CSV table of N, CA, C and O in Angstrom, one decimal:
chain,number,residue,atom,x,y,z
R,1,UNK,N,58.0,-228.9,108.6
R,1,UNK,CA,59.3,-228.4,109.1
R,1,UNK,C,60.4,-229.2,108.4
R,1,UNK,O,60.4,-230.4,108.5
R,2,UNK,N,61.3,-228.5,107.8
R,2,UNK,CA,62.5,-229.2,107.2
R,2,UNK,C,63.5,-229.7,108.2
R,2,UNK,O,63.9,-228.9,109.1
R,3,UNK,N,63.9,-230.9,108.1
R,3,UNK,CA,64.9,-231.5,109.0
R,3,UNK,C,65.9,-232.2,108.2
R,3,UNK,O,65.7,-232.9,107.2
R,4,UNK,N,67.2,-232.0,108.7
R,4,UNK,CA,68.3,-232.7,108.0
R,4,UNK,C,69.0,-233.4,109.2
R,4,UNK,O,69.3,-232.9,110.2
R,5,UNK,N,69.3,-234.7,108.9
R,5,UNK,CA,70.0,-235.5,109.9
R,5,UNK,C,71.2,-236.2,109.3
R,5,UNK,O,71.1,-237.0,108.3
R,6,UNK,N,72.4,-235.8,109.7
R,6,UNK,CA,73.6,-236.4,109.2
R,6,UNK,C,74.0,-237.6,110.0
R,6,UNK,O,73.7,-237.8,111.2
R,7,UNK,N,74.8,-238.5,109.3
R,7,UNK,CA,75.4,-239.7,110.0
R,7,UNK,C,76.6,-240.1,109.2
R,7,UNK,O,76.9,-239.6,108.1
R,8,UNK,N,77.4,-240.9,109.8
R,8,UNK,CA,78.5,-241.5,109.1
R,8,UNK,C,79.9,-241.0,109.5
R,8,UNK,O,80.9,-241.4,109.1
R,9,UNK,N,79.9,-240.0,110.5
R,9,UNK,CA,81.2,-239.5,110.9
R,9,UNK,C,81.9,-240.5,111.8
R,9,UNK,O,81.3,-241.6,112.1
R,10,UNK,N,83.1,-240.2,112.1
R,10,UNK,CA,83.9,-241.1,112.9
R,10,UNK,C,85.4,-240.8,112.9
R,10,UNK,O,85.8,-239.7,112.5
R,11,UNK,N,86.2,-241.7,113.3
R,11,UNK,CA,87.7,-241.5,113.4
R,11,UNK,C,88.3,-242.5,112.4
R,11,UNK,O,88.0,-243.7,112.4
R,12,UNK,N,89.3,-241.9,111.7
R,12,UNK,CA,90.0,-242.8,110.7
R,12,UNK,C,91.5,-242.3,110.7
R,12,UNK,O,91.8,-241.2,111.2
R,13,UNK,N,92.3,-243.2,110.2
R,13,UNK,CA,93.7,-242.9,110.0
R,13,UNK,C,93.8,-242.1,108.7
R,13,UNK,O,93.0,-242.1,107.8
R,14,UNK,N,94.9,-241.3,108.6
R,14,UNK,CA,95.2,-240.5,107.4
R,14,UNK,C,95.3,-241.5,106.2
R,14,UNK,O,95.9,-242.6,106.3
R,15,UNK,N,94.6,-241.1,105.1
R,15,UNK,CA,94.6,-241.9,103.9
R,15,UNK,C,93.3,-242.8,103.9
R,15,UNK,O,93.0,-243.4,102.9
R,16,UNK,N,92.6,-242.8,105.0
R,16,UNK,CA,91.4,-243.6,105.0
R,16,UNK,C,90.2,-242.9,104.4
R,16,UNK,O,90.3,-241.8,103.8
R,17,UNK,N,89.0,-243.6,104.4
R,17,UNK,CA,87.8,-243.1,103.8
R,17,UNK,C,86.6,-243.1,104.7
R,17,UNK,O,86.6,-244.0,105.7
R,18,UNK,N,85.7,-242.2,104.5
R,18,UNK,CA,84.4,-242.2,105.2
R,18,UNK,C,83.3,-241.8,104.2
R,18,UNK,O,83.6,-241.0,103.3
R,19,UNK,N,82.1,-242.2,104.5
R,19,UNK,CA,81.0,-241.7,103.7
R,19,UNK,C,80.0,-241.1,104.7
R,19,UNK,O,79.5,-241.8,105.6
R,20,UNK,N,79.7,-239.8,104.5
R,20,UNK,CA,78.7,-239.1,105.3
R,20,UNK,C,77.3,-239.2,104.5
R,20,UNK,O,77.3,-239.2,103.3
R,21,UNK,N,76.3,-239.3,105.3
R,21,UNK,CA,74.9,-239.3,104.8
R,21,UNK,C,74.1,-238.2,105.4
R,21,UNK,O,74.3,-237.9,106.6
R,22,UNK,N,73.1,-237.7,104.7
R,22,UNK,CA,72.2,-236.6,105.2
R,22,UNK,C,70.8,-236.9,104.7
R,22,UNK,O,70.6,-236.9,103.5
R,23,UNK,N,69.9,-237.2,105.6
R,23,UNK,CA,68.6,-237.5,105.2
R,23,UNK,C,67.7,-236.2,105.4
R,23,UNK,O,67.8,-235.7,106.5
R,24,UNK,N,67.0,-235.8,104.4
R,24,UNK,CA,66.2,-234.6,104.5
R,24,UNK,C,64.7,-235.0,104.5
R,24,UNK,O,64.3,-235.9,103.8
R,25,UNK,N,64.0,-234.4,105.4
R,25,UNK,CA,62.6,-234.6,105.5
R,25,UNK,C,61.8,-233.3,105.6
R,25,UNK,O,62.4,-232.3,106.1
R,26,UNK,N,60.5,-233.3,105.2
R,26,UNK,CA,59.7,-232.2,105.4
R,26,UNK,C,59.8,-231.1,104.3
R,26,UNK,O,59.2,-230.1,104.4
R,27,UNK,N,60.6,-231.4,103.3
R,27,UNK,CA,60.8,-230.4,102.3
R,27,UNK,C,59.7,-230.5,101.2
R,27,UNK,O,59.5,-231.6,100.7
R,28,UNK,N,59.0,-229.4,100.9
R,28,UNK,CA,57.9,-229.5,100.0
R,28,UNK,C,58.1,-228.6,98.8
R,28,UNK,O,57.2,-228.5,98.0
R,29,UNK,N,59.2,-228.0,98.7
R,29,UNK,CA,59.5,-227.2,97.5
R,29,UNK,C,59.8,-228.0,96.2
R,29,UNK,O,59.8,-229.2,96.3
R,30,UNK,N,59.9,-227.3,95.1
R,30,UNK,CA,60.1,-228.0,93.8
R,30,UNK,C,61.6,-228.1,93.5
R,30,UNK,O,62.0,-229.0,92.7
R,31,UNK,N,62.4,-227.2,93.9
R,31,UNK,CA,63.8,-227.2,93.6
R,31,UNK,C,64.6,-227.2,94.9
R,31,UNK,O,64.3,-226.5,95.8
R,32,UNK,N,65.6,-228.0,94.9
R,32,UNK,CA,66.4,-228.2,96.1
R,32,UNK,C,67.9,-228.2,95.8
R,32,UNK,O,68.3,-229.0,94.9
R,33,UNK,N,68.6,-227.3,96.4
R,33,UNK,CA,70.1,-227.4,96.3
R,33,UNK,C,70.7,-227.7,97.7
R,33,UNK,O,70.1,-227.3,98.7
R,34,UNK,N,71.7,-228.5,97.7
R,34,UNK,CA,72.3,-229.0,99.0
R,34,UNK,C,73.8,-228.9,99.0
R,34,UNK,O,74.4,-228.8,98.0
R,35,UNK,N,74.3,-228.8,100.2
R,35,UNK,CA,75.8,-228.7,100.3
R,35,UNK,C,76.3,-229.3,101.6
R,35,UNK,O,75.5,-229.6,102.6
R,36,UNK,N,77.6,-229.6,101.7
R,36,UNK,CA,78.3,-230.0,102.8
R,36,UNK,C,79.3,-228.9,103.3
R,36,UNK,O,80.0,-228.3,102.4
R,37,UNK,N,79.2,-228.6,104.5
R,37,UNK,CA,80.2,-227.6,105.1
R,37,UNK,C,80.9,-228.3,106.3
R,37,UNK,O,80.5,-229.3,106.8
R,38,UNK,N,82.0,-227.6,106.7
R,38,UNK,CA,82.7,-228.1,107.8
R,38,UNK,C,83.2,-227.0,108.7
R,38,UNK,O,83.4,-225.9,108.2
R,39,UNK,N,83.4,-227.3,110.0
R,39,UNK,CA,83.8,-226.3,110.9
R,39,UNK,C,85.0,-227.0,111.7
R,39,UNK,O,84.8,-228.0,112.4
R,40,UNK,N,86.2,-226.4,111.5
R,40,UNK,CA,87.4,-227.0,112.1
R,40,UNK,C,87.5,-226.8,113.6
R,40,UNK,O,86.8,-225.9,114.1
R,41,UNK,N,88.3,-227.6,114.3
R,41,UNK,CA,88.5,-227.4,115.7
R,41,UNK,C,89.0,-226.0,116.0
R,41,UNK,O,89.8,-225.4,115.3
R,42,UNK,N,88.5,-225.5,117.1
R,42,UNK,CA,88.9,-224.1,117.5
R,42,UNK,C,88.0,-223.1,117.0
R,42,UNK,O,88.0,-221.9,117.5
R,43,UNK,N,87.2,-223.4,116.0
R,43,UNK,CA,86.2,-222.5,115.5
R,43,UNK,C,84.9,-222.6,116.3
R,43,UNK,O,84.5,-223.7,116.6
R,44,UNK,N,84.3,-221.5,116.6
R,44,UNK,CA,83.1,-221.6,117.4
R,44,UNK,C,82.0,-222.3,116.7
R,44,UNK,O,81.6,-221.9,115.7
R,45,UNK,N,81.6,-223.4,117.4
R,45,UNK,CA,80.5,-224.2,116.8
R,45,UNK,C,79.2,-223.4,116.7
R,45,UNK,O,78.8,-222.8,117.6
R,46,UNK,N,78.6,-223.5,115.6
R,46,UNK,CA,77.4,-222.8,115.4
R,46,UNK,C,77.5,-221.5,114.7
R,46,UNK,O,76.5,-220.9,114.3
R,47,UNK,N,78.7,-221.0,114.6
R,47,UNK,CA,78.8,-219.7,113.9
R,47,UNK,C,78.9,-219.9,112.4
R,47,UNK,O,79.9,-220.5,111.9
R,48,UNK,N,78.0,-219.3,111.7
R,48,UNK,CA,77.9,-219.6,110.2
R,48,UNK,C,79.2,-219.1,109.5
R,48,UNK,O,79.7,-219.8,108.6
R,49,UNK,N,79.7,-218.0,109.9
R,49,UNK,CA,80.9,-217.4,109.2
R,49,UNK,C,82.1,-218.3,109.3
R,49,UNK,O,83.0,-218.2,108.4
R,50,UNK,N,82.1,-219.2,110.3
R,50,UNK,CA,83.3,-220.1,110.4
R,50,UNK,C,83.2,-221.4,109.7
R,50,UNK,O,84.0,-222.3,109.7
R,51,UNK,N,82.1,-221.6,109.0
R,51,UNK,CA,81.8,-222.9,108.3
R,51,UNK,C,82.4,-222.7,106.8
R,51,UNK,O,82.0,-221.8,106.1
R,52,UNK,N,83.2,-223.7,106.5
R,52,UNK,CA,83.8,-223.8,105.2
R,52,UNK,C,83.0,-224.6,104.2
R,52,UNK,O,82.6,-225.8,104.6
R,53,UNK,N,82.7,-224.1,103.1
R,53,UNK,CA,82.0,-224.9,102.1
R,53,UNK,C,82.9,-226.0,101.5
R,53,UNK,O,84.0,-225.7,101.1
R,54,UNK,N,82.4,-227.2,101.5
R,54,UNK,CA,83.2,-228.4,101.1
R,54,UNK,C,82.7,-228.8,99.7
R,54,UNK,O,83.5,-229.0,98.8
R,55,UNK,N,81.4,-229.0,99.5
R,55,UNK,CA,80.9,-229.5,98.3
R,55,UNK,C,79.4,-229.2,98.2
R,55,UNK,O,78.7,-229.1,99.3
R,56,UNK,N,78.9,-228.9,97.0
R,56,UNK,CA,77.5,-228.6,96.8
R,56,UNK,C,77.0,-229.2,95.6
R,56,UNK,O,77.7,-229.6,94.6
R,57,UNK,N,75.7,-229.4,95.5
R,57,UNK,CA,75.0,-229.9,94.3
R,57,UNK,C,73.7,-229.1,94.1
R,57,UNK,O,72.9,-229.0,95.1
R,58,UNK,N,73.5,-228.6,92.9
R,58,UNK,CA,72.2,-227.8,92.7
R,58,UNK,C,71.1,-228.7,92.3
R,58,UNK,O,71.3,-229.9,92.2
R,59,UNK,N,70.0,-228.1,92.0
R,59,UNK,CA,68.8,-228.9,91.7
R,59,UNK,C,68.9,-229.6,90.4
R,59,UNK,O,68.1,-230.6,90.1
R,60,UNK,N,69.8,-229.3,89.5
R,60,UNK,CA,70.0,-229.9,88.2
R,60,UNK,C,71.1,-231.0,88.3
R,60,UNK,O,71.4,-231.7,87.3
R,61,UNK,N,71.8,-231.1,89.5
R,61,UNK,CA,72.8,-232.1,89.7
R,61,UNK,C,74.2,-231.6,89.4
R,61,UNK,O,75.2,-232.4,89.4
R,62,UNK,N,74.3,-230.3,89.1
R,62,UNK,CA,75.7,-229.7,89.0
R,62,UNK,C,76.4,-229.6,90.3
R,62,UNK,O,75.8,-229.1,91.3
R,63,UNK,N,77.6,-230.1,90.3
R,63,UNK,CA,78.4,-230.1,91.6
R,63,UNK,C,79.5,-229.0,91.6
R,63,UNK,O,79.9,-228.5,90.6
R,64,UNK,N,79.9,-228.7,92.8
R,64,UNK,CA,80.9,-227.7,93.1
R,64,UNK,C,81.7,-228.1,94.3
R,64,UNK,O,81.1,-228.6,95.3
R,65,UNK,N,83.0,-228.0,94.2
R,65,UNK,CA,83.9,-228.5,95.3
R,65,UNK,C,84.9,-227.4,95.7
R,65,UNK,O,85.3,-226.6,94.9
R,66,UNK,N,85.2,-227.4,97.0
R,66,UNK,CA,86.3,-226.6,97.4
R,66,UNK,C,87.6,-227.1,96.8
R,66,UNK,O,87.8,-228.4,96.7
R,67,UNK,N,88.6,-226.3,96.5
R,67,UNK,CA,89.8,-226.7,95.9
R,67,UNK,C,90.5,-227.7,96.8
R,67,UNK,O,91.2,-228.7,96.3
R,68,UNK,N,90.4,-227.6,98.1
R,68,UNK,CA,91.1,-228.5,99.1
R,68,UNK,C,90.6,-229.9,99.1
R,68,UNK,O,91.3,-230.8,99.6
R,69,UNK,N,89.4,-230.2,98.5
R,69,UNK,CA,88.9,-231.5,98.5
R,69,UNK,C,88.7,-232.1,97.1
R,69,UNK,O,88.3,-233.3,96.9
R,70,UNK,N,89.0,-231.3,96.1
R,70,UNK,CA,88.8,-231.8,94.7
R,70,UNK,C,89.6,-233.0,94.4
R,70,UNK,O,90.8,-233.1,94.8
R,71,UNK,N,89.0,-234.0,93.8
R,71,UNK,CA,89.7,-235.3,93.5
R,71,UNK,C,89.7,-236.3,94.7
R,71,UNK,O,90.1,-237.4,94.5
R,72,UNK,N,89.3,-235.8,95.9
R,72,UNK,CA,89.2,-236.7,97.0
R,72,UNK,C,87.8,-236.9,97.5
R,72,UNK,O,87.5,-238.0,98.0
R,73,UNK,N,87.0,-235.9,97.5
R,73,UNK,CA,85.6,-236.0,97.9
R,73,UNK,C,84.6,-236.0,96.8
R,73,UNK,O,84.9,-235.3,95.7
R,74,UNK,N,83.5,-236.7,96.9
R,74,UNK,CA,82.5,-236.8,95.9
R,74,UNK,C,81.1,-236.6,96.6
R,74,UNK,O,80.8,-237.3,97.5
R,75,UNK,N,80.3,-235.6,96.1
R,75,UNK,CA,79.0,-235.4,96.6
R,75,UNK,C,78.0,-236.0,95.6
R,75,UNK,O,78.2,-236.0,94.4
R,76,UNK,N,77.0,-236.7,96.2
R,76,UNK,CA,76.0,-237.3,95.4
R,76,UNK,C,74.7,-237.3,96.1
R,76,UNK,O,74.6,-237.0,97.3
R,77,UNK,N,73.6,-237.6,95.4
R,77,UNK,CA,72.3,-237.7,96.1
R,77,UNK,C,71.5,-238.8,95.6
R,77,UNK,O,71.6,-239.2,94.4
R,78,UNK,N,70.6,-239.3,96.4
R,78,UNK,CA,69.6,-240.4,96.0
R,78,UNK,C,68.3,-239.8,96.3
R,78,UNK,O,67.8,-239.7,97.4
R,79,UNK,N,67.6,-239.3,95.2
R,79,UNK,CA,66.3,-238.6,95.3
R,79,UNK,C,65.3,-239.6,95.9
R,79,UNK,O,64.4,-239.1,96.7
R,80,UNK,N,65.3,-240.8,95.6
R,80,UNK,CA,64.3,-241.8,96.1
R,80,UNK,C,64.4,-241.9,97.6
R,80,UNK,O,63.4,-242.2,98.2
R,81,UNK,N,65.6,-241.8,98.1
R,81,UNK,CA,65.8,-241.9,99.5
R,81,UNK,C,65.9,-240.6,100.3
R,81,UNK,O,66.1,-240.5,101.5
R,82,UNK,N,65.8,-239.5,99.5
R,82,UNK,CA,65.9,-238.1,100.1
R,82,UNK,C,67.2,-238.0,100.9
R,82,UNK,O,67.2,-237.5,102.0
R,83,UNK,N,68.3,-238.5,100.3
R,83,UNK,CA,69.5,-238.6,101.0
R,83,UNK,C,70.7,-238.0,100.2
R,83,UNK,O,70.8,-238.2,99.0
R,84,UNK,N,71.5,-237.2,100.9
R,84,UNK,CA,72.7,-236.6,100.3
R,84,UNK,C,73.9,-237.3,100.9
R,84,UNK,O,73.9,-237.7,102.1
R,85,UNK,N,74.9,-237.6,100.0
R,85,UNK,CA,76.1,-238.3,100.5
R,85,UNK,C,77.3,-237.4,100.2
R,85,UNK,O,77.4,-236.6,99.4
R,86,UNK,N,78.3,-237.7,101.0
R,86,UNK,CA,79.7,-237.2,100.8
R,86,UNK,C,80.7,-238.3,101.0
R,86,UNK,O,80.9,-238.7,102.1
R,87,UNK,N,81.2,-238.8,99.9
R,87,UNK,CA,82.2,-239.8,99.9
R,87,UNK,C,83.6,-239.1,100.0
R,87,UNK,O,83.9,-238.3,99.2
R,88,UNK,N,84.3,-239.5,101.1
R,88,UNK,CA,85.6,-238.8,101.4
R,88,UNK,C,86.7,-239.8,101.4
R,88,UNK,O,86.7,-240.8,102.2
R,89,UNK,N,87.6,-239.7,100.4
R,89,UNK,CA,88.7,-240.6,100.3
R,89,UNK,C,90.0,-239.9,100.5
R,89,UNK,O,90.1,-238.6,100.5
R,90,UNK,N,91.1,-240.6,100.8
R,90,UNK,CA,92.4,-240.1,101.1
R,90,UNK,C,92.3,-239.0,102.1
R,90,UNK,O,92.8,-237.8,101.9
R,91,UNK,N,91.7,-239.2,103.2
R,91,UNK,CA,91.5,-238.2,104.2
R,91,UNK,C,92.8,-237.8,104.8
R,91,UNK,O,93.7,-238.6,105.0
R,92,UNK,N,92.9,-236.5,105.2
R,92,UNK,CA,94.1,-235.9,105.8
R,92,UNK,C,93.7,-235.3,107.2
R,92,UNK,O,92.5,-235.0,107.4
R,93,UNK,N,94.7,-235.2,108.0
R,93,UNK,CA,94.4,-234.6,109.3
R,93,UNK,C,93.7,-233.2,109.3
R,93,UNK,O,92.9,-232.9,110.1
R,94,UNK,N,94.0,-232.5,108.2
R,94,UNK,CA,93.4,-231.2,108.1
R,94,UNK,C,91.9,-231.2,107.7
R,94,UNK,O,91.2,-230.2,107.7
R,95,UNK,N,91.4,-232.4,107.4
R,95,UNK,CA,90.0,-232.6,107.1
R,95,UNK,C,89.2,-232.8,108.4
R,95,UNK,O,88.0,-232.8,108.4
R,96,UNK,N,89.9,-232.9,109.6
R,96,UNK,CA,89.2,-233.0,110.8
R,96,UNK,C,88.3,-231.8,111.1
R,96,UNK,O,88.8,-230.7,111.1
R,97,UNK,N,87.1,-232.1,111.4
R,97,UNK,CA,86.1,-231.0,111.6
R,97,UNK,C,84.7,-231.6,111.9
R,97,UNK,O,84.5,-232.8,111.8
R,98,UNK,N,83.8,-230.7,112.3
R,98,UNK,CA,82.4,-231.1,112.3
R,98,UNK,C,81.8,-230.8,111.0
R,98,UNK,O,82.0,-229.7,110.4
R,99,UNK,N,81.2,-231.8,110.4
R,99,UNK,CA,80.6,-231.7,109.0
R,99,UNK,C,79.1,-231.5,109.1
R,99,UNK,O,78.4,-232.2,109.8
R,100,UNK,N,78.7,-230.5,108.4
R,100,UNK,CA,77.2,-230.1,108.4
R,100,UNK,C,76.7,-230.3,107.0
R,100,UNK,O,77.3,-229.9,106.0
R,101,UNK,N,75.4,-230.8,107.0
R,101,UNK,CA,74.6,-230.8,105.7
R,101,UNK,C,73.7,-229.6,105.7
R,101,UNK,O,73.2,-229.2,106.8
R,102,UNK,N,73.5,-229.0,104.5
R,102,UNK,CA,72.7,-227.8,104.4
R,102,UNK,C,71.8,-227.9,103.2
R,102,UNK,O,72.2,-228.6,102.2
R,103,UNK,N,70.7,-227.3,103.2
R,103,UNK,CA,69.7,-227.3,102.1
R,103,UNK,C,69.1,-225.9,101.9
R,103,UNK,O,68.9,-225.2,102.8
R,104,UNK,N,68.7,-225.7,100.6
R,104,UNK,CA,68.0,-224.4,100.3
R,104,UNK,C,67.1,-224.7,99.1
R,104,UNK,O,67.4,-225.4,98.2
R,105,UNK,N,65.9,-224.1,99.2
R,105,UNK,CA,65.0,-224.2,98.1
R,105,UNK,C,65.4,-223.2,97.0
R,105,UNK,O,65.2,-222.0,97.1
R,106,UNK,N,66.1,-223.8,96.0
R,106,UNK,CA,66.7,-222.9,94.9
R,106,UNK,C,67.1,-223.8,93.7
R,106,UNK,O,67.4,-225.0,93.9
R,107,UNK,N,67.1,-223.2,92.6
R,107,UNK,CA,67.6,-223.9,91.4
R,107,UNK,C,69.1,-223.8,91.2
R,107,UNK,O,69.7,-224.6,90.5
R,108,UNK,N,69.7,-222.8,91.9
R,108,UNK,CA,71.1,-222.6,91.7
R,108,UNK,C,71.8,-222.8,93.1
R,108,UNK,O,71.1,-223.1,94.1
R,109,UNK,N,73.1,-222.7,93.1
R,109,UNK,CA,73.9,-223.0,94.3
R,109,UNK,C,75.0,-222.0,94.5
R,109,UNK,O,75.7,-221.6,93.6
R,110,UNK,N,75.0,-221.5,95.7
R,110,UNK,CA,76.2,-220.7,96.2
R,110,UNK,C,76.8,-221.5,97.4
R,110,UNK,O,76.1,-221.7,98.4
R,111,UNK,N,78.0,-221.8,97.3
R,111,UNK,CA,78.6,-222.6,98.4
R,111,UNK,C,79.1,-221.7,99.5
R,111,UNK,O,80.3,-221.7,99.8
R,112,UNK,N,78.2,-221.0,100.0
R,112,UNK,CA,78.5,-220.1,101.2
R,112,UNK,C,77.4,-220.4,102.2
R,112,UNK,O,76.3,-220.7,101.9
R,113,UNK,N,77.8,-220.3,103.5
R,113,UNK,CA,76.8,-220.7,104.6
R,113,UNK,C,75.6,-219.8,104.6
R,113,UNK,O,74.5,-220.2,104.9
R,114,UNK,N,75.8,-218.5,104.2
R,114,UNK,CA,74.7,-217.6,104.2
R,114,UNK,C,73.6,-217.9,103.2
R,114,UNK,O,72.4,-217.5,103.3
R,115,UNK,N,73.9,-218.7,102.2
R,115,UNK,CA,72.9,-219.1,101.2
R,115,UNK,C,71.9,-220.0,101.7
R,115,UNK,O,70.8,-220.1,101.1
R,116,UNK,N,72.2,-220.9,102.6
R,116,UNK,CA,71.4,-222.0,103.1
R,116,UNK,C,70.5,-221.6,104.3
R,116,UNK,O,71.0,-221.1,105.2
R,117,UNK,N,69.3,-222.1,104.2
R,117,UNK,CA,68.3,-221.8,105.3
R,117,UNK,C,68.2,-223.0,106.3
R,117,UNK,O,67.9,-222.8,107.4
R,118,UNK,N,68.5,-224.2,105.8
R,118,UNK,CA,68.3,-225.4,106.6
R,118,UNK,C,69.6,-226.1,106.9
R,118,UNK,O,70.4,-226.3,105.9
R,119,UNK,N,69.8,-226.5,108.1
R,119,UNK,CA,71.0,-227.1,108.5
R,119,UNK,C,70.8,-228.4,109.4
R,119,UNK,O,69.8,-228.4,110.1
R,120,UNK,N,71.7,-229.3,109.3
R,120,UNK,CA,71.7,-230.4,110.2
R,120,UNK,C,72.5,-230.1,111.4
R,120,UNK,O,73.0,-229.0,111.6
R,121,UNK,N,72.6,-231.1,112.3
R,121,UNK,CA,73.2,-230.9,113.6
R,121,UNK,C,74.7,-231.1,113.6
R,121,UNK,O,75.4,-230.7,114.5
R,122,UNK,N,75.2,-231.7,112.5
R,122,UNK,CA,76.6,-231.9,112.4
R,122,UNK,C,77.1,-233.3,112.8
R,122,UNK,O,76.5,-233.9,113.7
R,123,UNK,N,78.1,-233.8,112.2
R,123,UNK,CA,78.7,-235.0,112.6
R,123,UNK,C,80.2,-234.9,112.6
R,123,UNK,O,80.8,-234.2,111.7
R,124,UNK,N,80.9,-235.4,113.6
R,124,UNK,CA,82.3,-235.2,113.8
R,124,UNK,C,83.1,-236.2,112.9
R,124,UNK,O,82.9,-237.4,112.9
R,125,UNK,N,84.1,-235.6,112.2
R,125,UNK,CA,85.1,-236.4,111.5
R,125,UNK,C,86.5,-236.1,112.0
R,125,UNK,O,86.9,-235.0,112.1
R,126,UNK,N,87.2,-237.2,112.5
R,126,UNK,CA,88.5,-237.0,113.0
R,126,UNK,C,89.5,-237.9,112.2
R,126,UNK,O,89.3,-239.1,112.1
R,127,UNK,N,90.5,-237.2,111.7
R,127,UNK,CA,91.5,-238.0,110.9
R,127,UNK,C,92.9,-237.9,111.7
R,127,UNK,O,93.4,-236.8,111.9
R,128,UNK,N,93.4,-239.1,112.1
R,128,UNK,CA,94.6,-239.1,112.8
R,128,UNK,C,95.8,-239.3,111.9
R,128,UNK,O,95.7,-240.0,110.8
R,129,UNK,N,96.9,-238.6,112.2
R,129,UNK,CA,98.1,-238.7,111.3
R,129,UNK,C,98.9,-240.0,111.6
R,129,UNK,O,98.6,-240.7,112.5
């Protein structure tokens, strides 16, 4: 059974930084693409359609970012630790959301929630102005 566990969320001031981590276990496929999504306050938690794609990385290491986070967020992975990271710099109040890690057995990546089969439970990020 594939499990994803996020950590690293918290509260920061505008302009601050956070690093999210996502540990994946139980994956036995050969190709893995992963992504970070977020669900803003007021959006129904758990509804896939309300989750915004933030950043993704395919099985070859090619990355993809939402325009709203380009230049501020960096997605990376440590294969040895089975861990996905999201380094978030220059955080803004509009980045406040529950952040989810997602995974899919695929060589390519589509940064849409419908593409991913496996999800973590989410971690809260709050940015104060």
